[in-house]
């Protein structure tokens, strides 16, 4: 008998639902057993409320049982941090890290263009690491990584935000198709971002954007030979637990 686990997903928008043109406020994804569902739902509702991007008036919670036999347990990426004086310096550092991971200049420039201009990207954009071409056809919906959580939130990272981002980045880096990830928040009051990969680990860079700015999101750079459908299926559906421990 496999243990019973559920995926809980939240998305929140202002004005109207995302698909009707509402402004994206917040999203969240968790995994838990039946007894944890109420607590998780409450935490996700709290995340959607009092948000710096605005006041959500559409909040969707979806609870789905995940196939226990597919559950995977992996350790978190190693965490490191780079502090810089200016956003420009932060961008330069991020570009250096991405180039070291094997991402072409063209692909890096396209990713920065996306994140600098996109104010309403809910999921991630998937970009070919050589040509720079965007491969998902999801527009502002993007590809939303879900079905990941920590087995034990104990000592891993101070803030919920970093914990969630590290879990997501760890799952993304686990795919052999992933070359690297670039992320900065779309929240106007949060300026730290990161570059991550299996080899680089989770490299926090601060600042990576200007205070007050609402553009941001995630770009996943993938190998040329990616099977895009199975990659997206892994990101959206494969249940992955990140096993706690010291990473910060
Ligand atoms: C987000 O807010 O969704 C992105 C979080 C990026 C976290 C960066 C960090 O502080 O490690
Ligand atoms: Mg978000
Ligand atoms: Mg990899
Ligand atoms: Mg956000």
PDB file of C-alpha atoms in Angstrom, residues 100-215:
ATOM      1  CA  UNK A 100      28.636  28.797 -17.266  1.00  0.00           C
ATOM      2  CA  UNK A 101      25.692  26.389 -17.229  1.00  0.00           C
ATOM      3  CA  UNK A 102      25.776  26.240 -21.037  1.00  0.00           C
ATOM      4  CA  UNK A 103      23.074  28.724 -22.027  1.00  0.00           C
ATOM      5  CA  UNK A 104      23.811  30.707 -25.210  1.00  0.00           C
ATOM      6  CA  UNK A 105      23.949  34.501 -25.246  1.00  0.00           C
ATOM      7  CA  UNK A 106      20.897  34.585 -27.490  1.00  0.00           C
ATOM      8  CA  UNK A 107      18.871  32.470 -25.112  1.00  0.00           C
ATOM      9  CA  UNK A 108      19.990  34.558 -22.144  1.00  0.00           C
ATOM     10  CA  UNK A 109      18.965  37.792 -23.878  1.00  0.00           C
ATOM     11  CA  UNK A 110      15.561  36.373 -24.775  1.00  0.00           C
ATOM     12  CA  UNK A 111      14.965  35.285 -21.170  1.00  0.00           C
ATOM     13  CA  UNK A 112      15.839  38.746 -19.846  1.00  0.00           C
ATOM     14  CA  UNK A 113      13.526  40.285 -22.410  1.00  0.00           C
ATOM     15  CA  UNK A 114      10.678  38.037 -21.223  1.00  0.00           C
ATOM     16  CA  UNK A 115      11.217  38.675 -17.509  1.00  0.00           C
ATOM     17  CA  UNK A 116      11.840  42.406 -17.932  1.00  0.00           C
ATOM     18  CA  UNK A 117       8.607  42.933 -19.846  1.00  0.00           C
ATOM     19  CA  UNK A 118       6.200  40.307 -18.572  1.00  0.00           C
ATOM     20  CA  UNK A 119       4.018  41.592 -15.748  1.00  0.00           C
ATOM     21  CA  UNK A 120       1.437  38.847 -15.752  1.00  0.00           C
ATOM     22  CA  UNK A 121       3.248  35.544 -16.338  1.00  0.00           C
ATOM     23  CA  UNK A 122       1.700  32.895 -14.089  1.00  0.00           C
ATOM     24  CA  UNK A 123       3.891  29.919 -14.870  1.00  0.00           C
ATOM     25  CA  UNK A 124       7.299  29.550 -16.488  1.00  0.00           C
ATOM     26  CA  UNK A 125       8.443  30.158 -20.055  1.00  0.00           C
ATOM     27  CA  UNK A 126      10.457  27.282 -21.530  1.00  0.00           C
ATOM     28  CA  UNK A 127      13.318  28.428 -23.738  1.00  0.00           C
ATOM     29  CA  UNK A 128      15.700  26.438 -25.952  1.00  0.00           C
ATOM     30  CA  UNK A 129      19.179  26.922 -24.411  1.00  0.00           C
ATOM     31  CA  UNK A 130      20.842  27.206 -27.837  1.00  0.00           C
ATOM     32  CA  UNK A 131      18.427  29.011 -30.158  1.00  0.00           C
ATOM     33  CA  UNK A 132      16.632  31.040 -27.482  1.00  0.00           C
ATOM     34  CA  UNK A 133      13.282  30.093 -28.979  1.00  0.00           C
ATOM     35  CA  UNK A 134      10.344  29.855 -26.570  1.00  0.00           C
ATOM     36  CA  UNK A 135       9.049  26.297 -26.780  1.00  0.00           C
ATOM     37  CA  UNK A 136       5.873  26.205 -24.700  1.00  0.00           C
ATOM     38  CA  UNK A 137       2.818  27.645 -26.361  1.00  0.00           C
ATOM     39  CA  UNK A 138       1.185  28.805 -23.164  1.00  0.00           C
ATOM     40  CA  UNK A 139       1.536  32.576 -23.417  1.00  0.00           C
ATOM     41  CA  UNK A 140       0.954  34.296 -20.060  1.00  0.00           C
ATOM     42  CA  UNK A 141      -0.278  31.102 -18.486  1.00  0.00           C
ATOM     43  CA  UNK A 142       3.157  29.570 -18.868  1.00  0.00           C
ATOM     44  CA  UNK A 143       3.961  26.175 -17.420  1.00  0.00           C
ATOM     45  CA  UNK A 144       3.191  25.849 -13.769  1.00  0.00           C
ATOM     46  CA  UNK A 145       5.389  23.463 -11.822  1.00  0.00           C
ATOM     47  CA  UNK A 146       3.343  21.693  -9.198  1.00  0.00           C
ATOM     48  CA  UNK A 147       3.170  18.572  -7.032  1.00  0.00           C
ATOM     49  CA  UNK A 148       6.284  19.321  -4.981  1.00  0.00           C
ATOM     50  CA  UNK A 149       6.796  20.044  -1.304  1.00  0.00           C
ATOM     51  CA  UNK A 150       9.162  19.524   1.596  1.00  0.00           C
ATOM     52  CA  UNK A 151       8.972  16.412   3.720  1.00  0.00           C
ATOM     53  CA  UNK A 152      10.096  18.494   6.681  1.00  0.00           C
ATOM     54  CA  UNK A 153      10.214  22.245   6.677  1.00  0.00           C
ATOM     55  CA  UNK A 154      12.310  22.289   9.848  1.00  0.00           C
ATOM     56  CA  UNK A 155      15.675  23.898   9.254  1.00  0.00           C
ATOM     57  CA  UNK A 156      15.912  24.342   5.548  1.00  0.00           C
ATOM     58  CA  UNK A 157      15.366  28.014   4.834  1.00  0.00           C
ATOM     59  CA  UNK A 158      14.090  30.890   6.883  1.00  0.00           C
ATOM     60  CA  UNK A 159      11.317  32.188   4.719  1.00  0.00           C
ATOM     61  CA  UNK A 160       8.365  30.395   3.198  1.00  0.00           C
ATOM     62  CA  UNK A 161       9.150  32.169  -0.056  1.00  0.00           C
ATOM     63  CA  UNK A 162      12.686  30.797  -0.279  1.00  0.00           C
ATOM     64  CA  UNK A 163      11.509  27.351   0.792  1.00  0.00           C
ATOM     65  CA  UNK A 164       8.901  27.268  -1.980  1.00  0.00           C
ATOM     66  CA  UNK A 165      11.316  28.584  -4.603  1.00  0.00           C
ATOM     67  CA  UNK A 166      14.036  26.116  -3.583  1.00  0.00           C
ATOM     68  CA  UNK A 167      11.600  23.195  -3.773  1.00  0.00           C
ATOM     69  CA  UNK A 168      10.473  24.293  -7.229  1.00  0.00           C
ATOM     70  CA  UNK A 169      14.023  24.883  -8.498  1.00  0.00           C
ATOM     71  CA  UNK A 170      15.117  21.490  -7.133  1.00  0.00           C
ATOM     72  CA  UNK A 171      12.318  19.705  -8.960  1.00  0.00           C
ATOM     73  CA  UNK A 172      13.023  21.583 -12.201  1.00  0.00           C
ATOM     74  CA  UNK A 173      16.780  20.867 -12.039  1.00  0.00           C
ATOM     75  CA  UNK A 174      16.011  17.169 -11.543  1.00  0.00           C
ATOM     76  CA  UNK A 175      14.903  16.789 -15.168  1.00  0.00           C
ATOM     77  CA  UNK A 176      17.715  15.778 -17.534  1.00  0.00           C
ATOM     78  CA  UNK A 177      16.240  18.220 -20.067  1.00  0.00           C
ATOM     79  CA  UNK A 178      16.828  21.227 -17.781  1.00  0.00           C
ATOM     80  CA  UNK A 179      20.018  23.188 -18.409  1.00  0.00           C
ATOM     81  CA  UNK A 180      19.302  26.016 -15.958  1.00  0.00           C
ATOM     82  CA  UNK A 181      16.581  28.233 -14.518  1.00  0.00           C
ATOM     83  CA  UNK A 182      16.375  32.012 -14.113  1.00  0.00           C
ATOM     84  CA  UNK A 183      13.831  33.554 -11.742  1.00  0.00           C
ATOM     85  CA  UNK A 184      12.921  36.762 -10.133  1.00  0.00           C
ATOM     86  CA  UNK A 185       9.698  37.522  -8.339  1.00  0.00           C
ATOM     87  CA  UNK A 186       6.813  39.433  -9.870  1.00  0.00           C
ATOM     88  CA  UNK A 187       6.108  40.879  -6.416  1.00  0.00           C
ATOM     89  CA  UNK A 188       6.942  44.609  -6.362  1.00  0.00           C
ATOM     90  CA  UNK A 189       8.476  44.445  -2.883  1.00  0.00           C
ATOM     91  CA  UNK A 190      10.881  41.527  -3.440  1.00  0.00           C
ATOM     92  CA  UNK A 191      14.116  42.038  -5.356  1.00  0.00           C
ATOM     93  CA  UNK A 192      16.128  38.837  -4.815  1.00  0.00           C
ATOM     94  CA  UNK A 193      16.156  36.302  -7.637  1.00  0.00           C
ATOM     95  CA  UNK A 194      18.147  33.221  -8.501  1.00  0.00           C
ATOM     96  CA  UNK A 195      19.857  31.118 -11.127  1.00  0.00           C
ATOM     97  CA  UNK A 196      19.818  27.378 -10.553  1.00  0.00           C
ATOM     98  CA  UNK A 197      20.863  24.065 -12.062  1.00  0.00           C
ATOM     99  CA  UNK A 198      21.989  20.660 -10.905  1.00  0.00           C
ATOM    100  CA  UNK A 199      25.626  21.780 -11.237  1.00  0.00           C
ATOM    101  CA  UNK A 200      25.364  25.390 -10.012  1.00  0.00           C
ATOM    102  CA  UNK A 201      22.945  24.674  -7.188  1.00  0.00           C
ATOM    103  CA  UNK A 202      20.539  27.427  -6.140  1.00  0.00           C
ATOM    104  CA  UNK A 203      22.405  30.719  -6.511  1.00  0.00           C
ATOM    105  CA  UNK A 204      20.520  33.604  -4.906  1.00  0.00           C
ATOM    106  CA  UNK A 205      21.347  37.005  -6.413  1.00  0.00           C
ATOM    107  CA  UNK A 206      20.282  40.288  -4.845  1.00  0.00           C
ATOM    108  CA  UNK A 207      19.122  42.601  -6.229  1.00  0.00           C
ATOM    109  CA  UNK A 208      17.955  41.185  -9.551  1.00  0.00           C
ATOM    110  CA  UNK A 209      15.276  43.804 -10.077  1.00  0.00           C
ATOM    111  CA  UNK A 210      14.240  47.259  -8.937  1.00  0.00           C
ATOM    112  CA  UNK A 211      11.965  47.725  -5.926  1.00  0.00           C
ATOM    113  CA  UNK A 212       8.425  48.571  -7.045  1.00  0.00           C
ATOM    114  CA  UNK A 213       8.661  46.645 -10.303  1.00  0.00           C
ATOM    115  CA  UNK A 214       5.984  44.043 -11.070  1.00  0.00           C
ATOM    116  CA  UNK A 215       7.696  42.243 -13.922  1.00  0.00           C
TER     117      UNK A 215
END
